Amino acid sequence: MDHHCPWTANCVSHTTFPHFLRFLLYTSAGLSWLEYLLSTRISHLWSTRHLPAYLGPHPLLVAHLAATTLANTITLFALSILLIRNIWSLAVNTTTIEGWEIERHSTLLRRARHFGGVLTTPEGTQVAIRRQEFPYDVGIAANIVQGMGTANPLSWLNPFAATPDIQSGIAFPTNGFEDESTTWPPPDPDRAYKRPAQALHSTPFTYATEEGLSAQESVAAFRERQVRDAVRRRRPFVERVEAGLGRGRGETGDGYEGGEGISDGTMSSDDETRGGGGEGEEAWRNSEGERLMDFGVDEEVEFYDEQEDEDEDEDEDEDDDVPLGELMARRRAERREV
């Protein structure tokens, strides 16, 4: 998955990326041609602006020309930026989400330098952080062939080119910079789960009824532990640094809501004005202010439900007991009513 595209109402993925890139290319080309035609018309009107009004176009046509030019220019600018970014991503073989992961890894490396190469999870476990190279950048030519699904340049531009086989997206070659046992993305201590104290069950997807509790009470107790664990993991990094080093809040922080400002030991005034969100590590944003959820990853379900009020909690509990098909039907009906 690269990201979720609201324009196409679909996820840009290994099989749809070539079509998405061609969509950006031909749309940008069409808008560029329209921009040329509009500029020619505007240039002619400007050169004849001293002629009598009855020789010129109707004012409504001039207003329409101005509105069309403005809309076309803004759209062309946005699509051109998106096209350039996706061509760059194709050349280095990174998806939008992987670019987010690379930047996140750089942030963890900067932090680990303050703690001798290790970072501590919210539960107190220390995790060694070492630099990992992105494993799937295998050279520009090979990256383009892999991303476009073919080595034929004519097919890269063919709007009717075949969709890459889904089997080609199961395994990808690596550049060999890291050991084969190394996984990507690198470990992130702040997303570590707290392991339950109870012994693990041999049968998956089951739970054991706790002593003295009914089945329903055991499920309720389990959900309560989940909530407490999520809150515990959301403890802002800046608080943990202060506790470990005894430094002031203004000396640490690194692009986080509720703990902004860590950028190799400095805090900007913009960070100070944005601070105070209290969301902790999982609210980390990259240099463009994006979270993973901005790319279509549903991280809110896992990390950001702490502030739900009691009414919303009751609604969610009711939704938990409703079959998925019925829940989707209800939501479609709600959208139709709106």
Coordinates of C-alpha atoms in Angstrom, one line a residue:
M1 CA 0.0 0.0 0.0
D2 CA 1.3 3.5 -0.9
H3 CA -1.6 5.6 0.4
H4 CA -5.4 5.9 0.2
C5 CA -6.4 8.3 -2.6
P6 CA -9.7 10.0 -2.0
W7 CA -9.8 11.2 -5.7
T8 CA -10.0 7.6 -7.0
A9 CA -11.8 6.2 -3.8
N10 CA -9.2 3.5 -3.7
C11 CA -5.8 2.5 -2.2
V12 CA -2.8 3.1 -4.4
S13 CA -0.9 -0.1 -4.1
H14 CA 1.6 -2.4 -5.9
T15 CA -1.0 -3.3 -8.6
T16 CA -2.5 0.2 -9.0
F17 CA 0.5 2.4 -8.7
P18 CA 1.4 2.3 -12.5
H19 CA -2.2 3.4 -13.4
F20 CA -2.1 6.1 -10.7
L21 CA 1.2 7.5 -12.0
R22 CA -0.1 7.5 -15.6
F23 CA -3.2 9.3 -14.3
L24 CA -1.1 12.0 -12.8
L25 CA 1.1 12.3 -15.9
Y26 CA -1.7 12.6 -18.4
T27 CA -3.8 14.8 -16.2
S28 CA -0.9 17.2 -15.7
A29 CA -0.2 17.2 -19.4
G30 CA -3.8 18.0 -20.2
L31 CA -4.0 20.8 -17.6
S32 CA -0.7 22.2 -18.9
W33 CA -2.1 22.3 -22.5
L34 CA -5.3 24.0 -21.1
E35 CA -3.1 26.5 -19.2
Y36 CA -1.3 27.4 -22.5
L37 CA -4.6 28.0 -24.3
L38 CA -5.9 30.1 -21.5
S39 CA -2.7 32.1 -21.3
T40 CA -2.9 32.8 -25.1
R41 CA -6.5 34.0 -24.7
I42 CA -5.6 36.3 -21.8
S43 CA -2.6 37.6 -23.6
H44 CA -4.8 38.6 -26.6
L45 CA -7.3 40.3 -24.3
W46 CA -4.5 42.2 -22.6
S47 CA -3.0 43.4 -25.9
T48 CA -6.4 44.7 -27.1
R49 CA -7.5 46.2 -23.7
H50 CA -7.5 49.8 -25.2
L51 CA -10.1 49.0 -27.9
P52 CA -13.7 50.0 -27.3
A53 CA -15.7 47.6 -25.0
Y54 CA -18.2 46.7 -27.7
L55 CA -15.4 45.1 -29.7
G56 CA -14.3 42.9 -26.8
P57 CA -15.9 39.8 -25.1
H58 CA -18.9 39.9 -22.9
P59 CA -18.1 40.5 -19.2
L60 CA -19.5 37.1 -18.3
L61 CA -17.0 35.5 -20.7
V62 CA -14.1 37.4 -19.1
A63 CA -15.3 36.3 -15.6
H64 CA -15.6 32.7 -16.8
L65 CA -12.1 32.9 -18.3
A66 CA -10.7 34.3 -15.0
A67 CA -12.4 31.6 -12.9
T68 CA -11.3 28.8 -15.2
T69 CA -7.7 30.0 -15.2
L70 CA -7.6 30.3 -11.4
A71 CA -9.0 26.7 -10.9
N72 CA -6.8 25.2 -13.6
T73 CA -3.6 26.9 -12.2
I74 CA -4.2 25.7 -8.7
T75 CA -5.1 22.1 -9.8
L76 CA -2.1 22.0 -12.1
F77 CA 0.3 23.1 -9.4
A78 CA -1.0 20.5 -6.9
L79 CA -1.0 17.7 -9.4
S80 CA 2.5 18.6 -10.6
I81 CA 3.9 18.5 -7.1
L82 CA 2.2 15.1 -6.6
L83 CA 3.5 13.8 -9.9
I84 CA 7.1 14.9 -9.1
R85 CA 6.9 13.3 -5.7
N86 CA 5.6 10.0 -7.0
I87 CA 8.3 9.9 -9.8
W88 CA 10.9 10.4 -7.1
S89 CA 9.3 7.7 -5.0
L90 CA 9.4 5.4 -8.0
A91 CA 13.1 6.1 -8.6
V92 CA 14.0 5.2 -5.0
N93 CA 11.4 2.5 -4.6
T94 CA 9.7 3.9 -1.5
T95 CA 6.0 4.2 -0.9
T96 CA 4.5 7.2 0.8
I97 CA 4.1 5.2 4.1
E98 CA 7.7 3.9 3.8
G99 CA 9.0 7.5 3.5
W100 CA 7.1 8.2 6.7
E101 CA 8.8 5.2 8.3
I102 CA 12.3 6.3 7.1
E103 CA 11.8 9.7 8.7
R104 CA 10.5 8.2 11.9
H105 CA 13.6 5.9 12.0
S106 CA 15.9 9.0 11.7
T107 CA 14.1 10.6 14.6
L108 CA 14.6 7.5 16.8
L109 CA 18.3 7.5 15.9
R110 CA 18.7 11.1 17.0
R111 CA 17.0 10.3 20.3
A112 CA 19.0 7.2 20.9
R113 CA 22.2 9.2 20.8
H114 CA 21.1 10.8 24.1
F115 CA 20.8 7.4 25.8
G116 CA 23.8 5.4 24.6
G117 CA 22.1 3.8 21.6
V118 CA 19.0 2.5 23.4
L119 CA 15.5 3.7 24.0
T120 CA 13.0 2.6 26.6
T121 CA 9.5 1.5 26.0
P122 CA 6.7 2.9 28.1
E123 CA 6.9 -0.4 30.1
G124 CA 10.6 0.1 30.9
T125 CA 12.1 -2.4 28.4
Q126 CA 15.2 -1.1 26.7
V127 CA 15.5 -1.6 22.9
A128 CA 18.7 -1.1 21.0
I129 CA 18.4 1.4 18.1
R130 CA 20.9 1.1 15.3
R131 CA 20.8 2.6 11.8
Q132 CA 19.1 0.5 9.2
E133 CA 19.3 1.2 5.5
F134 CA 16.1 1.0 3.5
P135 CA 16.3 -2.5 2.0
Y136 CA 14.2 -2.2 -1.2
D137 CA 16.1 0.5 -3.1
V138 CA 17.9 -1.7 -5.7
G139 CA 18.9 0.9 -8.2
I140 CA 16.9 3.4 -10.2
A141 CA 16.5 1.2 -13.3
A142 CA 15.4 -1.8 -11.3
N143 CA 13.2 0.3 -9.1
I144 CA 11.3 1.7 -12.1
V145 CA 10.9 -1.7 -13.7
Q146 CA 9.6 -3.1 -10.4
G147 CA 7.2 -0.2 -9.7
M148 CA 5.8 -0.1 -13.3
G149 CA 5.5 -3.8 -13.5
T150 CA 7.4 -4.1 -16.8
A151 CA 10.7 -3.3 -18.4
N152 CA 9.1 -2.0 -21.6
P153 CA 9.2 1.8 -21.6
L154 CA 6.3 2.0 -24.1
S155 CA 4.1 0.1 -21.5
W156 CA 5.0 2.7 -18.9
L157 CA 3.1 5.3 -21.0
N158 CA 0.4 3.0 -22.3
P159 CA -2.9 3.9 -20.5
F160 CA -4.3 0.5 -21.4
A161 CA -1.3 -1.4 -20.0
A162 CA -2.0 -4.6 -18.1
T163 CA -2.2 -4.4 -14.3
P164 CA 0.8 -6.0 -12.5
D165 CA 0.3 -9.5 -11.3
I166 CA -0.6 -9.7 -7.6
Q167 CA 1.9 -12.5 -7.2
S168 CA 4.7 -10.1 -8.1
G169 CA 3.9 -8.2 -4.9
I170 CA 4.4 -11.0 -2.5
A171 CA 8.2 -10.8 -2.3
F172 CA 10.6 -8.1 -3.4
P173 CA 14.4 -8.1 -4.0
T174 CA 16.6 -6.4 -1.4
N175 CA 19.9 -4.5 -1.8
G176 CA 21.8 -6.6 0.7
F177 CA 22.9 -3.7 2.8
E178 CA 21.3 -5.3 5.9
D179 CA 21.3 -8.9 7.1
E180 CA 18.5 -11.1 5.7
S181 CA 17.1 -11.5 9.2
T182 CA 16.6 -7.7 9.6
T183 CA 13.0 -6.6 9.3
W184 CA 11.6 -3.4 7.9
P185 CA 10.3 -1.1 9.4
P186 CA 12.9 -0.9 12.2
P187 CA 11.7 -1.4 15.8
D188 CA 9.8 1.4 17.4
P189 CA 9.9 1.2 21.2
D190 CA 7.0 3.7 21.5
R191 CA 4.7 1.3 19.8
A192 CA 5.6 -1.7 21.9
Y193 CA 2.7 -3.5 23.4
K194 CA 2.6 -4.4 27.1
R195 CA 2.6 -8.2 27.4
P196 CA -0.1 -9.6 29.7
A197 CA 1.1 -11.2 33.0
Q198 CA -1.1 -14.2 32.3
A199 CA 0.5 -17.2 30.6
L200 CA -0.1 -17.3 26.9
H201 CA -2.8 -19.7 25.7
S202 CA -1.9 -22.5 23.2
T203 CA -5.0 -21.9 21.2
P204 CA -5.1 -18.6 19.3
F205 CA -8.1 -16.2 19.3
T206 CA -9.3 -17.5 22.6
Y207 CA -9.4 -16.2 26.2
A208 CA -9.6 -17.9 29.5
T209 CA -12.3 -17.0 32.0
E210 CA -10.6 -15.4 34.9
E211 CA -11.0 -16.8 38.4
G212 CA -14.2 -15.5 40.1
L213 CA -15.4 -13.8 36.9
S214 CA -18.1 -14.7 34.4
A215 CA -17.3 -14.8 30.7
Q216 CA -18.8 -11.3 30.2
E217 CA -16.9 -9.9 33.1
S218 CA -13.7 -11.4 31.8
V219 CA -14.2 -9.7 28.5
A220 CA -15.0 -6.4 30.2
A221 CA -11.8 -6.7 32.4
F222 CA -9.8 -7.5 29.2
R223 CA -11.1 -4.4 27.5
E224 CA -10.3 -2.3 30.5
R225 CA -6.8 -3.5 30.5
Q226 CA -6.5 -2.6 26.8
V227 CA -7.5 0.9 27.6
R228 CA -5.1 1.3 30.5
D229 CA -2.3 -0.2 28.3
A230 CA -3.1 2.3 25.5
V231 CA -2.9 5.2 27.9
R232 CA 0.3 3.9 29.4
R233 CA 1.9 3.6 25.9
R234 CA 0.7 7.1 25.1
R235 CA 2.8 8.7 27.8
P236 CA 4.7 11.5 26.0
F237 CA 8.4 10.9 25.2
V238 CA 9.3 14.3 26.7
E239 CA 8.0 13.2 30.1
R240 CA 10.1 10.0 30.0
V241 CA 13.2 12.0 29.0
E242 CA 12.7 14.5 31.8
A243 CA 12.4 11.6 34.3
G244 CA 15.5 10.0 33.0
L245 CA 17.8 13.0 32.6
G246 CA 16.3 15.5 34.9
R247 CA 16.1 18.1 32.2
G248 CA 13.5 20.8 31.7
R249 CA 10.7 20.5 29.1
G250 CA 12.3 23.1 26.9
E251 CA 15.4 21.0 26.4
T252 CA 13.8 18.0 24.8
G253 CA 11.1 17.2 22.3
D254 CA 11.0 16.1 18.6
G255 CA 8.0 16.9 16.5
Y256 CA 5.3 15.5 18.7
E257 CA 2.0 16.9 19.8
G258 CA 2.0 17.0 23.6
G259 CA 5.8 16.8 23.6
E260 CA 6.9 18.9 20.6
G261 CA 10.2 20.6 20.1
I262 CA 12.8 17.9 20.3
S263 CA 15.0 18.6 17.3
D264 CA 18.5 17.7 18.4
G265 CA 18.0 19.6 21.6
T266 CA 16.1 22.7 20.5
M267 CA 12.5 23.9 20.7
S268 CA 11.1 26.4 18.3
S269 CA 8.5 29.0 19.1
D270 CA 6.1 27.2 16.7
D271 CA 6.5 24.0 18.7
E272 CA 5.7 25.9 21.9
T273 CA 2.5 27.3 20.4
R274 CA 1.4 23.9 19.1
G275 CA 2.3 22.0 22.3
G276 CA 0.0 20.7 24.9
G277 CA -2.0 18.1 22.9
G278 CA -0.9 15.3 25.3
E279 CA -1.2 12.6 22.7
G280 CA 2.3 11.3 23.2
E281 CA 4.5 9.2 20.9
E282 CA 1.8 7.9 18.6
A283 CA 0.9 11.5 17.6
W284 CA 4.3 11.8 15.9
R285 CA 4.3 13.8 12.7
N286 CA 6.9 13.9 9.9
S287 CA 8.5 17.1 8.6
E288 CA 5.4 17.9 6.5
G289 CA 3.1 17.6 9.5
E290 CA 1.6 14.3 8.4
R291 CA 0.6 11.3 10.5
L292 CA 0.2 7.7 9.2
M293 CA -3.5 8.2 9.3
D294 CA -3.1 10.9 6.6
F295 CA -2.1 8.1 4.2
G296 CA -5.1 5.9 4.9
V297 CA -3.6 3.8 7.8
D298 CA -6.3 3.4 10.5
E299 CA -4.0 4.1 13.4
E300 CA -6.7 5.9 15.4
V301 CA -8.4 2.7 16.3
E302 CA -5.3 1.4 18.0
F303 CA -3.7 4.5 19.5
Y304 CA -6.0 7.5 19.8
D305 CA -9.3 6.5 21.4
E306 CA -8.4 7.7 24.9
Q307 CA -10.5 10.8 24.9
E308 CA -13.8 9.3 23.9
D309 CA -16.7 10.4 26.1
E310 CA -19.0 8.0 27.9
D311 CA -21.8 8.4 25.3
E312 CA -19.4 7.4 22.5
D313 CA -18.1 4.5 24.6
E314 CA -21.6 3.2 25.0
D315 CA -22.2 3.5 21.2
E316 CA -19.0 1.6 20.5
D317 CA -20.0 -1.1 22.9
E318 CA -23.3 -1.5 21.1
D319 CA -21.5 -1.6 17.8
D320 CA -19.2 -4.4 19.1
D321 CA -22.2 -6.7 19.3
V322 CA -23.6 -5.9 15.8
P323 CA -22.5 -8.0 12.8
L324 CA -20.2 -6.2 10.4
G325 CA -22.7 -6.4 7.5
E326 CA -25.5 -4.9 9.6
L327 CA -23.1 -2.1 10.9
M328 CA -22.0 -1.2 7.4
A329 CA -25.7 -1.1 6.2
R330 CA -26.5 1.3 9.1
R331 CA -23.7 3.6 8.2
R332 CA -24.7 3.7 4.5
A333 CA -28.2 4.6 5.6
E334 CA -26.9 7.3 7.8
R335 CA -24.8 8.8 4.9
R336 CA -27.9 8.7 2.6
E337 CA -29.9 10.6 5.2
V338 CA -27.3 13.2 5.5

